[in-house]
PDB file of C-alpha atoms in Angstrom:
ATOM      1  CA  MET N  21    -145.418  64.701 -52.979  1.00  0.00           C
ATOM      2  CA  SER N  22    -143.991  62.646 -50.110  1.00  0.00           C
ATOM      3  CA  LYS N  23    -140.546  60.988 -50.333  1.00  0.00           C
ATOM      4  CA  THR N  24    -140.300  57.281 -50.622  1.00  0.00           C
ATOM      5  CA  ILE N  25    -138.231  55.162 -48.266  1.00  0.00           C
ATOM      6  CA  LEU N  26    -137.267  51.554 -49.023  1.00  0.00           C
ATOM      7  CA  THR N  27    -136.671  49.521 -45.854  1.00  0.00           C
ATOM      8  CA  VAL N  28    -134.887  46.152 -46.155  1.00  0.00           C
ATOM      9  CA  ASP N  29    -134.976  43.943 -43.106  1.00  0.00           C
ATOM     10  CA  ASP N  30    -135.676  40.208 -42.536  1.00  0.00           C
ATOM     11  CA  SER N  31    -137.441  40.860 -39.257  1.00  0.00           C
ATOM     12  CA  ARG N  32    -141.161  41.527 -39.520  1.00  0.00           C
ATOM     13  CA  THR N  33    -141.204  43.328 -36.168  1.00  0.00           C
ATOM     14  CA  MET N  34    -138.449  45.650 -37.374  1.00  0.00           C
ATOM     15  CA  ARG N  35    -140.266  46.271 -40.686  1.00  0.00           C
ATOM     16  CA  ASP N  36    -143.461  47.096 -38.798  1.00  0.00           C
ATOM     17  CA  MET N  37    -141.627  49.476 -36.448  1.00  0.00           C
ATOM     18  CA  LEU N  38    -139.973  51.184 -39.442  1.00  0.00           C
ATOM     19  CA  MET N  39    -143.322  51.358 -41.274  1.00  0.00           C
ATOM     20  CA  LEU N  40    -144.977  53.075 -38.262  1.00  0.00           C
ATOM     21  CA  ALA N  41    -142.103  55.525 -37.527  1.00  0.00           C
ATOM     22  CA  LEU N  42    -141.574  56.586 -41.193  1.00  0.00           C
ATOM     23  CA  SER N  43    -145.302  56.725 -42.282  1.00  0.00           C
ATOM     24  CA  ASP N  44    -146.094  58.745 -39.120  1.00  0.00           C
ATOM     25  CA  ALA N  45    -143.296  61.235 -40.339  1.00  0.00           C
ATOM     26  CA  GLY N  46    -145.148  61.469 -43.699  1.00  0.00           C
ATOM     27  CA  TYR N  47    -143.023  59.167 -45.799  1.00  0.00           C
ATOM     28  CA  ARG N  48    -144.210  56.566 -48.321  1.00  0.00           C
ATOM     29  CA  VAL N  49    -142.673  53.292 -47.202  1.00  0.00           C
ATOM     30  CA  VAL N  50    -141.793  50.346 -49.479  1.00  0.00           C
ATOM     31  CA  GLN N  51    -140.511  47.150 -47.757  1.00  0.00           C
ATOM     32  CA  ALA N  52    -138.345  44.229 -48.680  1.00  0.00           C
ATOM     33  CA  GLU N  53    -137.559  41.089 -46.575  1.00  0.00           C
ATOM     34  CA  ASP N  54    -133.885  40.645 -47.546  1.00  0.00           C
ATOM     35  CA  GLY N  55    -131.269  41.981 -50.034  1.00  0.00           C
ATOM     36  CA  MET N  56    -132.486  39.896 -52.953  1.00  0.00           C
ATOM     37  CA  HIS N  57    -136.082  41.031 -52.459  1.00  0.00           C
ATOM     38  CA  GLY N  58    -134.712  44.650 -51.992  1.00  0.00           C
ATOM     39  CA  LEU N  59    -133.047  44.539 -55.420  1.00  0.00           C
ATOM     40  CA  GLU N  60    -136.275  43.159 -56.943  1.00  0.00           C
ATOM     41  CA  VAL N  61    -138.330  45.945 -55.408  1.00  0.00           C
ATOM     42  CA  LEU N  62    -135.842  48.538 -56.756  1.00  0.00           C
ATOM     43  CA  ALA N  63    -136.512  47.363 -60.298  1.00  0.00           C
ATOM     44  CA  GLY N  64    -139.922  49.153 -60.056  1.00  0.00           C
ATOM     45  CA  GLU N  65    -139.259  51.916 -57.457  1.00  0.00           C
ATOM     46  CA  MET N  66    -137.183  55.018 -57.170  1.00  0.00           C
ATOM     47  CA  PRO N  67    -136.760  55.571 -53.387  1.00  0.00           C
ATOM     48  CA  ASP N  68    -135.342  58.771 -52.014  1.00  0.00           C
ATOM     49  CA  VAL N  69    -133.599  56.920 -49.173  1.00  0.00           C
ATOM     50  CA  ILE N  70    -132.879  53.247 -48.441  1.00  0.00           C
ATOM     51  CA  VAL N  71    -132.660  51.846 -44.987  1.00  0.00           C
ATOM     52  CA  THR N  72    -131.182  48.367 -44.783  1.00  0.00           C
ATOM     53  CA  ASP N  73    -130.151  45.768 -42.236  1.00  0.00           C
ATOM     54  CA  ILE N  74    -126.841  43.936 -42.584  1.00  0.00           C
ATOM     55  CA  ASN N  75    -127.514  40.334 -41.357  1.00  0.00           C
ATOM     56  CA  MET N  76    -130.112  38.871 -43.685  1.00  0.00           C
ATOM     57  CA  PRO N  77    -130.709  35.560 -45.507  1.00  0.00           C
ATOM     58  CA  ARG N  78    -130.158  35.131 -49.287  1.00  0.00           C
ATOM     59  CA  LEU N  79    -128.309  38.466 -49.683  1.00  0.00           C
ATOM     60  CA  ASP N  80    -126.853  40.396 -46.779  1.00  0.00           C
ATOM     61  CA  GLY N  81    -126.735  44.180 -46.486  1.00  0.00           C
ATOM     62  CA  PHE N  82    -123.204  44.493 -47.895  1.00  0.00           C
ATOM     63  CA  GLY N  83    -124.246  42.610 -51.083  1.00  0.00           C
ATOM     64  CA  PHE N  84    -127.441  44.580 -51.314  1.00  0.00           C
ATOM     65  CA  ILE N  85    -125.568  47.898 -51.012  1.00  0.00           C
ATOM     66  CA  GLU N  86    -123.135  46.788 -53.738  1.00  0.00           C
ATOM     67  CA  GLY N  87    -126.108  45.771 -55.940  1.00  0.00           C
ATOM     68  CA  VAL N  88    -127.720  49.242 -55.509  1.00  0.00           C
ATOM     69  CA  ARG N  89    -124.501  51.057 -56.209  1.00  0.00           C
ATOM     70  CA  GLY N  90    -123.928  48.921 -59.314  1.00  0.00           C
ATOM     71  CA  ASP N  91    -127.214  50.178 -60.784  1.00  0.00           C
ATOM     72  CA  GLU N  92    -126.863  53.472 -62.573  1.00  0.00           C
ATOM     73  CA  ARG N  93    -130.431  54.568 -61.602  1.00  0.00           C
ATOM     74  CA  HIS N  94    -129.814  54.191 -57.826  1.00  0.00           C
ATOM     75  CA  ARG N  95    -126.147  55.156 -57.632  1.00  0.00           C
ATOM     76  CA  GLY N  96    -126.961  58.403 -55.851  1.00  0.00           C
ATOM     77  CA  VAL N  97    -129.610  57.182 -53.380  1.00  0.00           C
ATOM     78  CA  PRO N  98    -128.563  57.649 -49.739  1.00  0.00           C
ATOM     79  CA  ILE N  99    -128.373  54.289 -47.916  1.00  0.00           C
ATOM     80  CA  LEU N 100    -128.625  54.120 -44.155  1.00  0.00           C
ATOM     81  CA  VAL N 101    -127.549  50.901 -42.450  1.00  0.00           C
ATOM     82  CA  LEU N 102    -129.802  50.012 -39.493  1.00  0.00           C
ATOM     83  CA  THR N 103    -128.230  47.124 -37.571  1.00  0.00           C
ATOM     84  CA  THR N 104    -127.386  45.679 -34.199  1.00  0.00           C
ATOM     85  CA  GLU N 105    -123.697  45.569 -35.323  1.00  0.00           C
ATOM     86  CA  SER N 106    -121.439  48.297 -33.993  1.00  0.00           C
ATOM     87  CA  ASP N 107    -118.209  46.797 -35.184  1.00  0.00           C
ATOM     88  CA  ALA N 108    -115.865  49.386 -36.780  1.00  0.00           C
ATOM     89  CA  GLU N 109    -114.638  46.963 -39.440  1.00  0.00           C
ATOM     90  CA  LYS N 110    -118.281  46.288 -40.553  1.00  0.00           C
ATOM     91  CA  LYS N 111    -119.016  49.985 -40.628  1.00  0.00           C
ATOM     92  CA  GLU N 112    -115.956  50.570 -42.830  1.00  0.00           C
ATOM     93  CA  ARG N 113    -116.962  47.689 -45.076  1.00  0.00           C
ATOM     94  CA  ALA N 114    -120.484  49.169 -45.414  1.00  0.00           C
ATOM     95  CA  ARG N 115    -118.953  52.600 -46.247  1.00  0.00           C
ATOM     96  CA  ARG N 116    -116.661  51.036 -48.879  1.00  0.00           C
ATOM     97  CA  ALA N 117    -119.766  49.310 -50.411  1.00  0.00           C
ATOM     98  CA  GLY N 118    -121.516  52.643 -50.629  1.00  0.00           C
ATOM     99  CA  ALA N 119    -123.472  53.219 -47.395  1.00  0.00           C
ATOM    100  CA  THR N 120    -124.207  56.785 -46.418  1.00  0.00           C
ATOM    101  CA  GLY N 121    -124.696  56.256 -42.614  1.00  0.00           C
ATOM    102  CA  TRP N 122    -125.016  53.812 -39.773  1.00  0.00           C
ATOM    103  CA  ILE N 123    -127.763  53.588 -37.131  1.00  0.00           C
ATOM    104  CA  ILE N 124    -127.628  51.048 -34.314  1.00  0.00           C
ATOM    105  CA  LYS N 125    -130.723  49.068 -33.275  1.00  0.00           C
ATOM    106  CA  PRO N 126    -132.863  49.439 -31.322  1.00  0.00           C
ATOM    107  CA  PHE N 127    -133.444  52.769 -33.075  1.00  0.00           C
ATOM    108  CA  ASP N 128    -135.012  55.993 -31.705  1.00  0.00           C
ATOM    109  CA  PRO N 129    -137.747  56.897 -34.228  1.00  0.00           C
ATOM    110  CA  VAL N 130    -137.068  60.631 -33.823  1.00  0.00           C
ATOM    111  CA  LYS N 131    -133.381  60.212 -34.529  1.00  0.00           C
ATOM    112  CA  LEU N 132    -134.094  57.901 -37.492  1.00  0.00           C
ATOM    113  CA  VAL N 133    -136.438  60.374 -39.093  1.00  0.00           C
ATOM    114  CA  ALA N 134    -133.884  63.127 -38.385  1.00  0.00           C
ATOM    115  CA  ALA N 135    -131.148  61.135 -40.101  1.00  0.00           C
ATOM    116  CA  ILE N 136    -133.390  60.453 -43.078  1.00  0.00           C
ATOM    117  CA  ARG N 137    -134.330  64.064 -43.346  1.00  0.00           C
ATOM    118  CA  ARG N 138    -130.577  65.005 -43.328  1.00  0.00           C
ATOM    119  CA  VAL N 139    -129.632  62.613 -46.209  1.00  0.00           C
ATOM    120  CA  ALA N 140    -132.886  62.992 -48.206  1.00  0.00           C
ATOM    121  CA  SER N 141    -132.616  66.811 -48.700  1.00  0.00           C
TER     122      SER N 141
END
């Protein structure tokens, strides 16, 4: 049974790139267009890992991470932040919200899959 990855990003191009990289690596990929949509998707899914952007409309990545961590069912799911942001303060804020790791865009598919394998085990 393959592991499920939820990707949350407002960029269609980025969602397509994530879909390709992760499905090629054998993962089942579920996608959301922003934090609000991500929380809606989580109502019916139990992903093994979540990959989220920070800068999104409606609900940003920080709010999304807090929402995930506030839900008993998803409290232990690893969350990787995938963003163009490299600011230390934002990284710390994401960690405090409950993020597991931080990956800078543009991502290297091999490194992304390796990071997911590390946290999903």
